[in-house]
mmCIF file of C-alpha atoms in Angstrom:
data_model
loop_
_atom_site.group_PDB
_atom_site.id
_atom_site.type_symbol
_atom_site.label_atom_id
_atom_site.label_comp_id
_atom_site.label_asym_id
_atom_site.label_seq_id
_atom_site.Cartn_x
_atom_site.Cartn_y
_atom_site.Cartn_z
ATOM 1 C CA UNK A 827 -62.815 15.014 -83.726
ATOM 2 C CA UNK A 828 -62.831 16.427 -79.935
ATOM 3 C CA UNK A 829 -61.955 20.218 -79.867
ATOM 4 C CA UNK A 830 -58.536 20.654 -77.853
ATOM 5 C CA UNK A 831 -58.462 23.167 -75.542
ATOM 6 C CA UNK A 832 -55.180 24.782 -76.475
ATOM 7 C CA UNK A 833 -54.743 26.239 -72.658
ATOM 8 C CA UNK A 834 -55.541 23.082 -70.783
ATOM 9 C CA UNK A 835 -53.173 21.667 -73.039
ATOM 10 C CA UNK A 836 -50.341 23.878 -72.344
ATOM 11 C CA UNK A 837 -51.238 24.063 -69.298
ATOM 12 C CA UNK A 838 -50.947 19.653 -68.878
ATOM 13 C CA UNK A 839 -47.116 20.335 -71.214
ATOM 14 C CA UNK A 840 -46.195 22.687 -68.351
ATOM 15 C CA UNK A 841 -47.018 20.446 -65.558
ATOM 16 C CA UNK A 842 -45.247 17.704 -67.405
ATOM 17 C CA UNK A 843 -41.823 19.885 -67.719
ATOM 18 C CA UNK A 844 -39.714 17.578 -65.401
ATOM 19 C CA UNK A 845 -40.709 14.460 -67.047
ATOM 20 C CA UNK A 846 -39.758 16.541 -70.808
ATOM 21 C CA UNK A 847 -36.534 17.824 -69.489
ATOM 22 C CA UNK A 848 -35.473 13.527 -68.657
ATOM 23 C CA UNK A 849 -36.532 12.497 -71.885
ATOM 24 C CA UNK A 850 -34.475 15.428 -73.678
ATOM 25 C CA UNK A 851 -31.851 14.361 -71.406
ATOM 26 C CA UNK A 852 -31.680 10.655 -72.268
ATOM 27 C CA UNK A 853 -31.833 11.087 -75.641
ATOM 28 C CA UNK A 854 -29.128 13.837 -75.451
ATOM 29 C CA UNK A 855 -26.655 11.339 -73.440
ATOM 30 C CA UNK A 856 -27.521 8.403 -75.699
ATOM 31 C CA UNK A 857 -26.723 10.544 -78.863
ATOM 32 C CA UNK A 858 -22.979 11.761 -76.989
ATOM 33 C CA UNK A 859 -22.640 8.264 -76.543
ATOM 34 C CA UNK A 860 -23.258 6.924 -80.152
ATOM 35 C CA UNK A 861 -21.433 9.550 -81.726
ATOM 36 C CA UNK A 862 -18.129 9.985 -79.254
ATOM 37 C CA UNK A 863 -17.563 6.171 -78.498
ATOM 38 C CA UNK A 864 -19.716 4.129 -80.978
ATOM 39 C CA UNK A 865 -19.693 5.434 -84.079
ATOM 40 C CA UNK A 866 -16.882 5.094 -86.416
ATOM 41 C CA UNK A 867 -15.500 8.130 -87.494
ATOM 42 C CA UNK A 868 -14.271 8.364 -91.196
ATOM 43 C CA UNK A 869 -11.963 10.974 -92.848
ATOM 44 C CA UNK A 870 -11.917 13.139 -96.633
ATOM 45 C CA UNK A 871 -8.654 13.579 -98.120
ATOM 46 C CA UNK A 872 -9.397 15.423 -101.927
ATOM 47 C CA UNK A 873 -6.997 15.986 -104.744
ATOM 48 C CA UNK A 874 -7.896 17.974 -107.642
ATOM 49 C CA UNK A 875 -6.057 17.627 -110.982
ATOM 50 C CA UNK A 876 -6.330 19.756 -114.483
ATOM 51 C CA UNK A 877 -6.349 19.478 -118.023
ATOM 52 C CA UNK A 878 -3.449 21.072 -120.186
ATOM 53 C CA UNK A 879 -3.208 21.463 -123.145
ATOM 54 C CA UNK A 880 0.082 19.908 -124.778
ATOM 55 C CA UNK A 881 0.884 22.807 -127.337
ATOM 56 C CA UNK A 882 2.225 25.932 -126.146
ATOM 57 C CA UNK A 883 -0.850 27.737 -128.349
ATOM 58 C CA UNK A 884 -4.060 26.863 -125.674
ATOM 59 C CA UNK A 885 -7.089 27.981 -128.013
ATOM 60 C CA UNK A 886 -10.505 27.650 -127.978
ATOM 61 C CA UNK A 887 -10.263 24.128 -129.438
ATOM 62 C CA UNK A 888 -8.121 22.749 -127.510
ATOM 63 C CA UNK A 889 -9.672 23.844 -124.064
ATOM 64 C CA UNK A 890 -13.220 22.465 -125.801
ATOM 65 C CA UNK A 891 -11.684 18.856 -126.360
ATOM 66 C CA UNK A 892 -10.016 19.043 -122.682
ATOM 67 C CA UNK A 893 -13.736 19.861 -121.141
ATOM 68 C CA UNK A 894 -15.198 16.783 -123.300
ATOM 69 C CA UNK A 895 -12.356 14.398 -122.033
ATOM 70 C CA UNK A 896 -13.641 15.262 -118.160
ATOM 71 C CA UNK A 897 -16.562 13.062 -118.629
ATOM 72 C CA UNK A 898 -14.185 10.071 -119.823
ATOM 73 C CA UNK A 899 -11.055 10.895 -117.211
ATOM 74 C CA UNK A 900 -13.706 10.406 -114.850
ATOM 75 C CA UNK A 901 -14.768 6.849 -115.829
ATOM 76 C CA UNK A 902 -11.456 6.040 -116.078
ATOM 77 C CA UNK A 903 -10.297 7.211 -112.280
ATOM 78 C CA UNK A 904 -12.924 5.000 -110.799
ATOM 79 C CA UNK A 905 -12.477 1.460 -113.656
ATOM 80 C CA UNK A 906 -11.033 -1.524 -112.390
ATOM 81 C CA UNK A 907 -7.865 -1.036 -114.363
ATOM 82 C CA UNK A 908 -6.996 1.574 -112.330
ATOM 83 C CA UNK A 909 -8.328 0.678 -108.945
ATOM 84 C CA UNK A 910 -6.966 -2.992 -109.148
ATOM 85 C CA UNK A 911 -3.447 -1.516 -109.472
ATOM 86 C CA UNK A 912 -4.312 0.898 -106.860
ATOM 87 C CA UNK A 913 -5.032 -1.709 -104.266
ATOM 88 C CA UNK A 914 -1.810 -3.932 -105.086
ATOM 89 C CA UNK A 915 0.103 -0.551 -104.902
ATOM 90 C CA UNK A 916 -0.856 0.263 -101.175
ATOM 91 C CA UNK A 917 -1.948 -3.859 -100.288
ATOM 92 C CA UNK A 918 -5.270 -2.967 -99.427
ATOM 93 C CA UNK A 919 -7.679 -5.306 -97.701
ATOM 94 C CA UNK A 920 -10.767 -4.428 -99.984
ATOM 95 C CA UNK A 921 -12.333 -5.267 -103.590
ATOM 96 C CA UNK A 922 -12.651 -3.108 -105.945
ATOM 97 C CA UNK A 923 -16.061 -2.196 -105.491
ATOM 98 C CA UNK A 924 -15.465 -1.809 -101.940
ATOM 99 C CA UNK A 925 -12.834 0.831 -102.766
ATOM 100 C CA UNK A 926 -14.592 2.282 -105.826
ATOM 101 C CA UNK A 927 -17.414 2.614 -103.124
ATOM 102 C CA UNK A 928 -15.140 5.251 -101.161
ATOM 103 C CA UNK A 929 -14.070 7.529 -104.441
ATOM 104 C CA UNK A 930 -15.769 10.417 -105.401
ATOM 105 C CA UNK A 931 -15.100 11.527 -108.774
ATOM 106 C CA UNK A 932 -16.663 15.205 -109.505
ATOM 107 C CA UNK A 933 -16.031 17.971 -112.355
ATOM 108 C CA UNK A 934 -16.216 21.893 -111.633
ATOM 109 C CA UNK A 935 -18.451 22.609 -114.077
ATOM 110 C CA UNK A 936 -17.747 24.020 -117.233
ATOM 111 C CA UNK A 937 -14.185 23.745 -115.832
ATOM 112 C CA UNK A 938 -11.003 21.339 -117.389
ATOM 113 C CA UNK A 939 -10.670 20.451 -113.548
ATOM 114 C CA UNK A 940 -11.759 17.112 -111.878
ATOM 115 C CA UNK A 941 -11.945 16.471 -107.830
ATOM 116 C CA UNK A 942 -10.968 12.611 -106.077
ATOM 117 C CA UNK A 943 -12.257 12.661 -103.128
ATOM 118 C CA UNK A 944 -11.282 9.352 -101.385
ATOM 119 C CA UNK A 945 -13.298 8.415 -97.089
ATOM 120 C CA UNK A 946 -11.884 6.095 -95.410
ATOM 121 C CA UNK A 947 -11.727 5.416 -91.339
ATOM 122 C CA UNK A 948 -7.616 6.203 -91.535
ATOM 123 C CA UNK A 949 -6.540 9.813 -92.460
ATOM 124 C CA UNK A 950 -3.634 8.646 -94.015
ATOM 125 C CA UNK A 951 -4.675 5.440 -95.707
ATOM 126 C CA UNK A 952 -7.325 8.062 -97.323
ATOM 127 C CA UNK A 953 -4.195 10.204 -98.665
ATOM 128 C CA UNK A 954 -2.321 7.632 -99.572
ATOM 129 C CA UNK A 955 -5.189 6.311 -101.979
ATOM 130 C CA UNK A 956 -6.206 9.497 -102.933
ATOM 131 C CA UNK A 957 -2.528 10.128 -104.147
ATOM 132 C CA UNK A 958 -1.740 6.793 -105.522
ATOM 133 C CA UNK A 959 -5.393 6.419 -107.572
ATOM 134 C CA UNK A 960 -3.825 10.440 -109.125
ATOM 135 C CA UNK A 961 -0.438 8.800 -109.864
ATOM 136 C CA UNK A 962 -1.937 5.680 -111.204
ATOM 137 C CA UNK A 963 -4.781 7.306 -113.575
ATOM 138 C CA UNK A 964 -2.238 9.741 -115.233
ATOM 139 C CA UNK A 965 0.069 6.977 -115.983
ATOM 140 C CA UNK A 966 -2.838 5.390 -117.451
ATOM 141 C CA UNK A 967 -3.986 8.053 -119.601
ATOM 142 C CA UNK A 968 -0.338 8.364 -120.470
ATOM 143 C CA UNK A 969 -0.636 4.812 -121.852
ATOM 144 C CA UNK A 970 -4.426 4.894 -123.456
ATOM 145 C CA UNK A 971 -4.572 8.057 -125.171
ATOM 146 C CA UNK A 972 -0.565 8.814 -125.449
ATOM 147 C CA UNK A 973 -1.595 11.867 -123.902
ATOM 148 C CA UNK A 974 0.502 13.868 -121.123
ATOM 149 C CA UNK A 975 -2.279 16.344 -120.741
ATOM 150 C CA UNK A 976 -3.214 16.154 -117.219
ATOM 151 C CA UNK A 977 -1.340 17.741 -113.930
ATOM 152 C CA UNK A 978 -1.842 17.504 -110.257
ATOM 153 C CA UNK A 979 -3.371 20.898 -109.335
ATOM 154 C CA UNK A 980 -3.648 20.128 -105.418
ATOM 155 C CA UNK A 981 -2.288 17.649 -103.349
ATOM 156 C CA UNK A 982 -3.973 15.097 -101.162
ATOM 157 C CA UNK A 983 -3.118 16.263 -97.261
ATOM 158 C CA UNK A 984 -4.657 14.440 -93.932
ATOM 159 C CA UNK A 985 -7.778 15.762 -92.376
ATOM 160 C CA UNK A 986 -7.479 15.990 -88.698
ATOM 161 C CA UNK A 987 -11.222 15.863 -88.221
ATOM 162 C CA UNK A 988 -13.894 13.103 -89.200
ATOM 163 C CA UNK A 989 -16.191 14.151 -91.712
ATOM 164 C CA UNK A 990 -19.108 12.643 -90.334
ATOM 165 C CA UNK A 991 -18.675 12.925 -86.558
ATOM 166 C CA UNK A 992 -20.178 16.873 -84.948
ATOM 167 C CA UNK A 993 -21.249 16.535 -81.354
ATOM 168 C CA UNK A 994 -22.176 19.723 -80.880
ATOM 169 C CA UNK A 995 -24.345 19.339 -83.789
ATOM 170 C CA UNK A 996 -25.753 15.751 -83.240
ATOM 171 C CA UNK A 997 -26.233 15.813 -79.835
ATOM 172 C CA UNK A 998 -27.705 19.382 -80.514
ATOM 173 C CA UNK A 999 -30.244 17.018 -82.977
ATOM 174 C CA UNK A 1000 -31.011 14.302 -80.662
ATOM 175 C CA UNK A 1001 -32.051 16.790 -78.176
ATOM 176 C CA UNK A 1002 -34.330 17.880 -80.645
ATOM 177 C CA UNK A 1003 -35.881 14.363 -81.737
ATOM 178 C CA UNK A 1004 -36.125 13.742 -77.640
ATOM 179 C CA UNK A 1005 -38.188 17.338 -77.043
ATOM 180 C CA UNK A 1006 -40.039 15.953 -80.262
ATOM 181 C CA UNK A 1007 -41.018 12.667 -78.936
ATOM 182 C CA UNK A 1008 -41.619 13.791 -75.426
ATOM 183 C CA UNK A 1009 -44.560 16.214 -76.607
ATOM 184 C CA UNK A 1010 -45.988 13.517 -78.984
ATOM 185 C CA UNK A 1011 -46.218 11.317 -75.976
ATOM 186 C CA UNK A 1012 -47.893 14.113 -74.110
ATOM 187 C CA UNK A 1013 -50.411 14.887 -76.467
ATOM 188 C CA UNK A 1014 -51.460 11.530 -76.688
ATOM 189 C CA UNK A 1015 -51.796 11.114 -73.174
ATOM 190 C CA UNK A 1016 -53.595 14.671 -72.763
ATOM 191 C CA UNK A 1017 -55.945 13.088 -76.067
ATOM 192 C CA UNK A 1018 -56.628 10.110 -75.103
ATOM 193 C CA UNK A 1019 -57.414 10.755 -71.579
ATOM 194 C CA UNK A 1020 -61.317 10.714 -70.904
ATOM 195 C CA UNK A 1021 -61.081 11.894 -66.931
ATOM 196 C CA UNK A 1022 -63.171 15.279 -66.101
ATOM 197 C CA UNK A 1023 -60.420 17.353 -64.300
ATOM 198 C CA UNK A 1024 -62.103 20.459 -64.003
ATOM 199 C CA UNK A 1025 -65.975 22.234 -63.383
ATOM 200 C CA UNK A 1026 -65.061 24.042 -66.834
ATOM 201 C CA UNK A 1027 -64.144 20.697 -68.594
ATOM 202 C CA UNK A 1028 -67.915 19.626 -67.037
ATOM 203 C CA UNK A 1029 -69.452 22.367 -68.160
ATOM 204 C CA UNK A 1030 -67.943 22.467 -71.691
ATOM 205 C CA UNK A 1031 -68.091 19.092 -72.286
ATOM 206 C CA UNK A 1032 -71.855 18.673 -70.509
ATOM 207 C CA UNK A 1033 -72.917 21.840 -72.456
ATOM 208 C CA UNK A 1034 -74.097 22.420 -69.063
ATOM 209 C CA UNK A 1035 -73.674 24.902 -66.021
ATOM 210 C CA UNK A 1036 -72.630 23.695 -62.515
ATOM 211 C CA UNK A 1037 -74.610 25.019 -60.163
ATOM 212 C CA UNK A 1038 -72.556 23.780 -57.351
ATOM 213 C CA UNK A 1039 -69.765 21.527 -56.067
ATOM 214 C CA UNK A 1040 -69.401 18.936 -53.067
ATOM 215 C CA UNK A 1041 -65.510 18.829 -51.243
ATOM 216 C CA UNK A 1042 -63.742 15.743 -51.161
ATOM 217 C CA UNK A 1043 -64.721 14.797 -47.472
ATOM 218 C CA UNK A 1044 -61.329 13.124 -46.347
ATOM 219 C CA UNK A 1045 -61.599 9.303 -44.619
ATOM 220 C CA UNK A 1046 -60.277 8.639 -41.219
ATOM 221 C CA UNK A 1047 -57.156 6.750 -43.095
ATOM 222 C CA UNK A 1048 -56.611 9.968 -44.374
ATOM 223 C CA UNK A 1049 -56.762 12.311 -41.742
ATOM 224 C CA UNK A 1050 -53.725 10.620 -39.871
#
């Protein structure tokens, strides 16, 4: 492998700066593009809701058999029985894999508490799920288990803000990927290119010394 002369090399980045600072440029304005006018931005809306225990007494028991019924209230938020009812509820244009696709069912751990979090590209068409798949699951466990042990703890509200849309942040990233690309292409170019610039490059790649050196002469074409 060729040795790279890490000066000439900076030196060939630094006389490439304008064509660096386009490239960083285009992929900046490409990436503002994308993400403020292509991309589709999609919302969170979260509820959380708790285990209780029905006796006034809550012991150690009791708060034990609420943390093992997590696991199964959370099999049960995202089955068909529920989600089927969900989407006749609210008439919703999807399956139910579509929609169980969107749900994110999570336990605090060690916790009787369970999180539905519900994307969606409306705000509100994400709280109205996330409120109606709350309503439609305790109603279920209600009916399964004959069980009135679970309460809303939180809510679902509308997020103003997409989840996944951040210019500052993505444009700050394809910035990045363009400065990244841009010196890639540079270093290939500097690599790859055979073309003695230089006595020193002679001389170091000659293993010789240069005793002397002839000016261009300049052609009569030239000198008008």
């Amino acid at each position: 492998m060729e040795e790279i002369n890490i000066k000439e090399l900076l030196d060939f980045f630094i006389s490439k700066i304008f064509l660096i600072i386009i490239i960083v440029l285009v992929f900046a304005a490409n990436g503002y593009l994308y993400f403020a006018h292509i991309q589709t931005p999609k919302y969170h809306s979260s509820t959380t809701i708790i285990l209780v225990s029905e006796q006034e007494d809550t012991n150690t028991s009791n708060i034990s058999l609420n943390q093992q019924l997590v696991s199964t209230y959370s099999e049960i938020i995202k089955n068909s029985s529920v989600l089927n009812k969900v989407i006749n509820k609210l008439d919703l244009n999807m399956t139910v894999k579509e929609l169980a696709n969107n749900i994110s069912v999570t336990s605090v751990d060690k916790t009787e508490i369970i999180k539905i979090e519900v994307s969606s590209i409306d705000n509100v068409l994400a709280r109205d799920i996330a409120s109606e798949i709350t309503k439609t699951f305790i109603t279920e466990v209600n009916d399964i288990f004959k069980l009135q042990n679970v309460t809303i703890l939180s809510e679902a509200g509308i997020e103003k803000q997409p989840y996944n849309v951040s210019l500052v942040k993505q444009v700050t990233l394809s910035s990045i990927v363009g400065l990244f690309i841009s010196l890639i292409i540079l270093f290939a170019l500097f690599y790859f290119d055979t073309s003695i610039k230089s006595v020193e490059a002679i001389e170091n790649k000659a293993k010789l010394t240069v005793l002397g050196t002839v000016e261009k002469v300049k052609g009569k074409n030239e000198e008008k």
